[in-house]
């Protein structure tokens, strides 16, 4: 019967297109049907359009929405954000409460599951988090990428006297920098865009233009969030022996890299992906992290193809989509 209900969706199947009349998804017994209120375009979405992960379906994984259907009636009408990894519920990771590396997982708008650039989406109820009443949609939509920024401090102990370098002044790098600034560390952000660096300087964060920066191999921790395939090599030049490089960049394609410096200098390399939603929501509610100045454009879902094109422009920050 649900096949009679139709919606708009931004679909990638080798080409990016707006699909009219796509069937509204039916939630499984443990899932909620969510009406989209707002979605954000991420660099990962841009890489998916280039062929990353071989994805086909509805794009998007950053969102805030309203539950319209759920087996548990207590969820109906609640404004929510949602964790993007949907595990099997049976493997050791899932049973331990962390489905992020479940071997059978689907990932919202990235792997085996339609995403958020549609009027409706589904997610397991266990993935949902209530949005505090004082947090507007334009702020709540940043929960998922901000959680990814908090994952850095979950994985790496950043001491107040640590020398930390963030490579990249894009959407994620800007949020990572704000999270790290709260630790009191000796922080420097290296970027290419005056507007973005000016925003961070206004938050009291030291910034250096990429053209003026010289890696000196003295940083205790380097966060690679440049969005560039060359970023890892730059990070290795910046980190001290026995220091830590945290990789945030995901790009389509392969890169060639000399690995000997990692061995010779005993560098710790940490892959960093999805992070905890609760501290992200608390930070947004408290205003600890500023995200509204990062909004670069707002589009209707019907203008989704143009929205993705805008997000892909050099220097663009966050582009938002609403039904």
Short mmCIF file of C-alpha atoms in Angstrom, two decimals:
data_model
loop_
_atom_site.label_atom_id
_atom_site.label_comp_id
_atom_site.label_asym_id
_atom_site.label_seq_id
_atom_site.Cartn_x
_atom_site.Cartn_y
_atom_site.Cartn_z
CA UNK A 1 0.00 0.00 0.00
CA UNK A 2 2.84 2.37 0.82
CA UNK A 3 3.94 2.27 -2.81
CA UNK A 4 1.07 4.71 -3.43
CA UNK A 5 2.93 7.37 -1.39
CA UNK A 6 5.53 9.24 -3.42
CA UNK A 7 8.21 11.80 -2.72
CA UNK A 8 11.00 13.85 -4.23
CA UNK A 9 14.56 12.61 -3.80
CA UNK A 10 18.04 13.52 -5.01
CA UNK A 11 19.40 10.31 -6.49
CA UNK A 12 22.84 9.32 -7.74
CA UNK A 13 23.00 6.34 -10.08
CA UNK A 14 26.01 7.30 -12.18
CA UNK A 15 24.48 10.73 -12.68
CA UNK A 16 22.97 13.10 -10.15
CA UNK A 17 19.29 13.80 -10.71
CA UNK A 18 16.10 14.81 -8.95
CA UNK A 19 13.61 11.96 -8.96
CA UNK A 20 9.93 12.81 -8.74
CA UNK A 21 7.55 10.13 -7.55
CA UNK A 22 10.02 7.90 -5.69
CA UNK A 23 8.28 5.58 -3.25
CA UNK A 24 8.28 6.69 0.38
CA UNK A 25 10.32 4.07 2.27
CA UNK A 26 8.56 1.70 4.65
CA UNK A 27 10.22 1.51 8.08
CA UNK A 28 11.18 -1.90 9.44
CA UNK A 29 9.86 -2.97 12.83
CA UNK A 30 12.80 -1.37 14.66
CA UNK A 31 12.86 1.78 12.53
CA UNK A 32 11.19 5.17 12.38
CA UNK A 33 9.93 6.99 9.31
CA UNK A 34 11.28 10.52 9.47
CA UNK A 35 10.12 13.60 7.56
CA UNK A 36 13.11 15.69 6.57
CA UNK A 37 13.30 19.20 7.96
CA UNK A 38 16.83 20.05 6.80
CA UNK A 39 19.89 18.28 5.39
CA UNK A 40 23.50 19.34 4.90
CA UNK A 41 25.83 18.56 2.01
CA UNK A 42 29.15 17.06 3.08
CA UNK A 43 32.45 16.60 1.23
CA UNK A 44 31.77 12.87 1.38
CA UNK A 45 28.64 13.45 -0.71
CA UNK A 46 30.77 15.24 -3.29
CA UNK A 47 33.22 12.32 -3.37
CA UNK A 48 30.34 9.83 -3.77
CA UNK A 49 29.27 11.68 -6.91
CA UNK A 50 32.82 11.14 -8.20
CA UNK A 51 32.50 7.39 -7.65
CA UNK A 52 33.67 6.93 -4.05
CA UNK A 53 32.30 3.72 -2.46
CA UNK A 54 30.43 2.86 -5.66
CA UNK A 55 27.24 4.21 -4.09
CA UNK A 56 23.91 4.26 -5.88
CA UNK A 57 20.72 5.65 -4.37
CA UNK A 58 19.58 8.68 -2.38
CA UNK A 59 22.54 10.74 -1.18
CA UNK A 60 22.94 12.55 2.14
CA UNK A 61 23.65 11.69 5.77
CA UNK A 62 23.50 14.96 7.73
CA UNK A 63 19.96 15.86 8.76
CA UNK A 64 17.40 17.00 11.27
CA UNK A 65 13.88 15.65 10.91
CA UNK A 66 10.59 14.79 12.58
CA UNK A 67 9.42 11.26 13.36
CA UNK A 68 6.07 10.63 11.65
CA UNK A 69 5.75 6.85 12.02
CA UNK A 70 7.21 4.41 14.53
CA UNK A 71 6.23 1.21 16.32
CA UNK A 72 6.90 3.06 19.57
CA UNK A 73 4.30 5.86 19.62
CA UNK A 74 6.40 7.84 22.13
CA UNK A 75 8.72 8.83 19.27
CA UNK A 76 6.02 10.28 17.03
CA UNK A 77 6.36 14.03 16.50
CA UNK A 78 9.82 14.30 18.04
CA UNK A 79 12.52 16.36 16.33
CA UNK A 80 15.58 14.18 15.88
CA UNK A 81 19.01 13.75 14.42
CA UNK A 82 20.41 10.30 13.71
CA UNK A 83 23.65 8.33 13.78
CA UNK A 84 24.42 7.08 10.31
CA UNK A 85 25.78 3.55 10.91
CA UNK A 86 23.10 0.85 11.06
CA UNK A 87 24.49 -2.41 12.40
CA UNK A 88 23.21 -5.97 12.34
CA UNK A 89 22.55 -5.99 16.09
CA UNK A 90 24.18 -9.42 16.50
CA UNK A 91 27.96 -9.00 16.06
CA UNK A 92 30.31 -8.24 18.97
CA UNK A 93 30.54 -4.57 17.98
CA UNK A 94 26.78 -4.11 17.87
CA UNK A 95 26.24 -6.06 21.09
CA UNK A 96 28.86 -3.81 22.68
CA UNK A 97 26.86 -0.75 21.66
CA UNK A 98 29.07 0.37 18.75
CA UNK A 99 27.79 -0.53 15.25
CA UNK A 100 30.25 1.78 13.46
CA UNK A 101 32.39 -1.12 12.28
CA UNK A 102 29.75 -3.85 12.04
CA UNK A 103 30.76 -6.01 9.04
CA UNK A 104 27.14 -6.08 7.87
CA UNK A 105 26.32 -2.43 8.50
CA UNK A 106 24.58 -0.09 6.15
CA UNK A 107 25.48 3.59 6.27
CA UNK A 108 22.95 6.33 5.67
CA UNK A 109 23.40 7.73 2.17
CA UNK A 110 26.84 6.10 1.83
CA UNK A 111 26.61 2.30 1.89
CA UNK A 112 23.57 0.18 1.11
CA UNK A 113 20.98 2.60 2.55
CA UNK A 114 19.13 5.55 1.03
CA UNK A 115 20.02 8.85 2.61
CA UNK A 116 18.64 12.20 3.63
CA UNK A 117 18.26 14.17 0.38
CA UNK A 118 14.62 13.15 0.19
CA UNK A 119 11.35 14.17 1.78
CA UNK A 120 11.39 11.02 3.95
CA UNK A 121 14.00 8.59 5.28
CA UNK A 122 14.17 5.67 7.69
CA UNK A 123 16.57 4.87 10.52
CA UNK A 124 16.59 2.43 13.43
CA UNK A 125 15.10 4.02 16.55
CA UNK A 126 18.31 3.19 18.45
CA UNK A 127 20.15 5.61 16.14
CA UNK A 128 17.97 8.60 17.00
CA UNK A 129 18.71 11.49 19.35
CA UNK A 130 16.30 14.20 20.45
CA UNK A 131 17.23 17.73 19.45
CA UNK A 132 17.15 20.19 22.39
CA UNK A 133 14.30 22.67 22.02
CA UNK A 134 16.60 25.71 21.98
CA UNK A 135 18.70 24.37 19.08
CA UNK A 136 17.26 25.50 15.72
CA UNK A 137 17.28 23.28 12.65
CA UNK A 138 20.07 25.34 11.05
CA UNK A 139 22.30 24.40 14.00
CA UNK A 140 21.04 20.87 14.68
CA UNK A 141 21.88 19.84 11.09
CA UNK A 142 25.56 20.15 12.03
CA UNK A 143 25.31 17.41 14.69
CA UNK A 144 26.77 14.60 12.60
CA UNK A 145 29.86 16.46 11.32
CA UNK A 146 30.44 17.98 14.75
CA UNK A 147 30.29 14.49 16.25
CA UNK A 148 33.01 13.52 13.76
CA UNK A 149 35.06 16.44 15.07
CA UNK A 150 34.60 15.26 18.66
CA UNK A 151 35.84 11.82 17.64
CA UNK A 152 39.37 13.28 17.45
CA UNK A 153 39.41 13.97 21.18
CA UNK A 154 37.80 10.58 21.83
CA UNK A 155 40.68 8.86 20.06
CA UNK A 156 43.65 11.03 20.99
CA UNK A 157 44.48 12.54 24.36
CA UNK A 158 45.28 16.18 23.61
CA UNK A 159 47.22 17.74 26.49
CA UNK A 160 46.96 21.49 27.18
CA UNK A 161 50.66 21.90 26.31
CA UNK A 162 50.46 19.85 23.08
CA UNK A 163 51.39 21.46 19.79
CA UNK A 164 48.50 20.66 17.45
CA UNK A 165 48.12 21.49 13.77
CA UNK A 166 44.88 21.20 11.79
CA UNK A 167 45.44 20.97 8.04
CA UNK A 168 42.34 22.26 6.29
CA UNK A 169 39.90 25.13 6.87
CA UNK A 170 36.85 23.48 5.35
CA UNK A 171 33.64 22.57 7.11
CA UNK A 172 35.09 19.69 9.10
CA UNK A 173 38.47 21.28 9.75
CA UNK A 174 36.75 24.40 11.10
CA UNK A 175 34.70 22.35 13.56
CA UNK A 176 37.67 20.18 14.56
CA UNK A 177 39.61 23.36 15.31
CA UNK A 178 36.84 24.70 17.56
CA UNK A 179 36.65 21.42 19.47
CA UNK A 180 40.43 21.29 19.93
CA UNK A 181 40.55 24.93 21.04
CA UNK A 182 38.48 23.94 24.09
CA UNK A 183 41.37 21.73 25.29
CA UNK A 184 43.68 24.71 25.67
CA UNK A 185 46.31 23.17 23.39
CA UNK A 186 48.80 25.17 21.32
CA UNK A 187 46.68 25.11 18.17
CA UNK A 188 47.39 26.25 14.61
CA UNK A 189 45.06 25.91 11.63
CA UNK A 190 46.53 25.87 8.13
CA UNK A 191 44.13 26.82 5.36
CA UNK A 192 43.70 28.41 1.96
CA UNK A 193 40.70 30.71 2.31
CA UNK A 194 40.85 34.14 3.95
CA UNK A 195 37.15 34.14 4.84
CA UNK A 196 37.36 30.85 6.71
CA UNK A 197 40.60 31.72 8.46
CA UNK A 198 39.16 35.08 9.51
CA UNK A 199 36.23 33.29 11.12
CA UNK A 200 38.58 31.09 13.13
CA UNK A 201 40.77 34.04 14.11
CA UNK A 202 37.63 35.67 15.43
CA UNK A 203 37.26 32.65 17.71
CA UNK A 204 40.76 33.25 19.06
CA UNK A 205 42.41 30.48 17.02
CA UNK A 206 45.82 31.01 15.42
CA UNK A 207 45.72 30.52 11.65
CA UNK A 208 48.32 30.41 8.88
CA UNK A 209 47.72 30.63 5.14
CA UNK A 210 48.83 27.47 3.32
CA UNK A 211 51.05 29.56 1.06
CA UNK A 212 52.94 30.93 4.09
CA UNK A 213 53.13 27.70 6.08
CA UNK A 214 56.24 25.57 6.26
CA UNK A 215 56.10 22.15 7.90
CA UNK A 216 58.81 21.92 10.52
CA UNK A 217 58.21 18.46 11.97
CA UNK A 218 57.44 19.78 15.46
CA UNK A 219 53.71 19.12 15.99
CA UNK A 220 52.70 16.57 18.59
CA UNK A 221 49.39 15.96 16.81
CA UNK A 222 48.38 16.77 13.22
CA UNK A 223 44.75 16.53 12.08
CA UNK A 224 44.57 15.99 8.31
CA UNK A 225 41.25 17.48 7.19
CA UNK A 226 42.33 19.16 3.97
CA UNK A 227 40.11 17.13 1.65
CA UNK A 228 43.16 16.61 -0.54
CA UNK A 229 44.92 13.41 -1.55
CA UNK A 230 48.20 15.23 -0.81
CA UNK A 231 47.20 16.06 2.75
CA UNK A 232 48.67 12.93 4.35
CA UNK A 233 52.13 13.66 2.97
CA UNK A 234 51.92 17.20 4.35
CA UNK A 235 50.82 15.85 7.72
CA UNK A 236 53.85 13.53 7.86
CA UNK A 237 56.11 16.51 7.26
CA UNK A 238 54.45 18.47 10.06
CA UNK A 239 54.41 15.84 12.84
CA UNK A 240 57.33 15.22 15.18
CA UNK A 241 58.94 11.78 15.62
CA UNK A 242 56.61 9.60 17.71
CA UNK A 243 53.84 12.09 17.16
CA UNK A 244 50.30 11.35 15.96
CA UNK A 245 48.59 11.98 12.63
CA UNK A 246 44.80 11.80 12.61
CA UNK A 247 43.28 11.23 9.17
CA UNK A 248 39.87 12.75 8.50
CA UNK A 249 40.01 13.14 4.71
CA UNK A 250 38.19 10.66 2.46
CA UNK A 251 38.74 11.07 -1.28
CA UNK A 252 37.90 9.04 -4.35
CA UNK A 253 40.90 7.35 -5.95
CA UNK A 254 44.26 5.98 -4.84
CA UNK A 255 47.40 7.77 -3.76
CA UNK A 256 51.07 6.84 -3.77
CA UNK A 257 52.92 7.55 -0.55
CA UNK A 258 56.35 6.73 0.84
CA UNK A 259 55.69 4.83 4.06
CA UNK A 260 59.28 4.69 5.31
CA UNK A 261 59.02 7.97 7.30
CA UNK A 262 56.16 6.47 9.34
CA UNK A 263 58.41 3.58 10.37
CA UNK A 264 61.61 5.58 10.80
CA UNK A 265 59.93 8.31 12.87
CA UNK A 266 57.60 5.88 14.67
CA UNK A 267 54.56 7.96 13.83
CA UNK A 268 51.16 6.88 15.08
CA UNK A 269 48.50 7.10 12.36
CA UNK A 270 44.86 7.19 13.46
CA UNK A 271 41.93 6.86 11.07
CA UNK A 272 39.02 8.91 12.37
CA UNK A 273 35.45 8.70 11.17
CA UNK A 274 32.07 9.00 12.90
CA UNK A 275 31.85 10.27 16.45
CA UNK A 276 29.59 10.63 19.51
CA UNK A 277 26.35 12.58 19.10
CA UNK A 278 25.66 13.44 22.73
CA UNK A 279 28.66 15.74 23.28
CA UNK A 280 28.01 17.32 19.89
CA UNK A 281 24.42 18.12 20.83
CA UNK A 282 25.51 19.48 24.22
CA UNK A 283 28.11 21.70 22.55
CA UNK A 284 25.54 23.05 20.09
CA UNK A 285 23.04 23.70 22.86
CA UNK A 286 25.66 25.53 24.94
CA UNK A 287 26.97 27.54 21.98
CA UNK A 288 30.46 26.15 22.55
CA UNK A 289 30.91 25.67 18.81
CA UNK A 290 29.77 28.26 16.29
CA UNK A 291 28.26 26.75 13.14
CA UNK A 292 25.75 29.24 11.72
CA UNK A 293 28.49 31.38 10.09
CA UNK A 294 29.51 28.24 8.17
CA UNK A 295 26.28 28.20 6.15
CA UNK A 296 27.09 29.16 2.58
CA UNK A 297 23.74 28.59 0.89
CA UNK A 298 20.20 27.28 1.30
CA UNK A 299 18.26 25.44 -1.39
CA UNK A 300 14.95 23.67 -1.79
CA UNK A 301 15.15 19.93 -2.40
CA UNK A 302 13.80 20.56 -5.90
CA UNK A 303 17.01 22.55 -6.51
CA UNK A 304 19.20 19.74 -5.18
CA UNK A 305 21.41 19.38 -8.25
CA UNK A 306 22.25 23.09 -8.09
CA UNK A 307 22.84 22.78 -4.34
CA UNK A 308 25.43 20.05 -4.84
CA UNK A 309 27.11 22.10 -7.56
CA UNK A 310 27.32 25.05 -5.13
CA UNK A 311 28.80 22.82 -2.41
CA UNK A 312 31.46 21.69 -4.87
CA UNK A 313 32.75 25.19 -5.61
CA UNK A 314 36.23 26.03 -4.38
CA UNK A 315 36.04 27.58 -0.93
CA UNK A 316 32.35 26.73 -0.36
CA UNK A 317 31.25 25.97 3.18
CA UNK A 318 28.01 24.25 4.25
CA UNK A 319 25.11 24.15 1.82
CA UNK A 320 21.72 23.22 3.28
CA UNK A 321 18.70 21.57 1.64
CA UNK A 322 15.09 21.74 2.84
CA UNK A 323 11.96 20.08 1.38
#
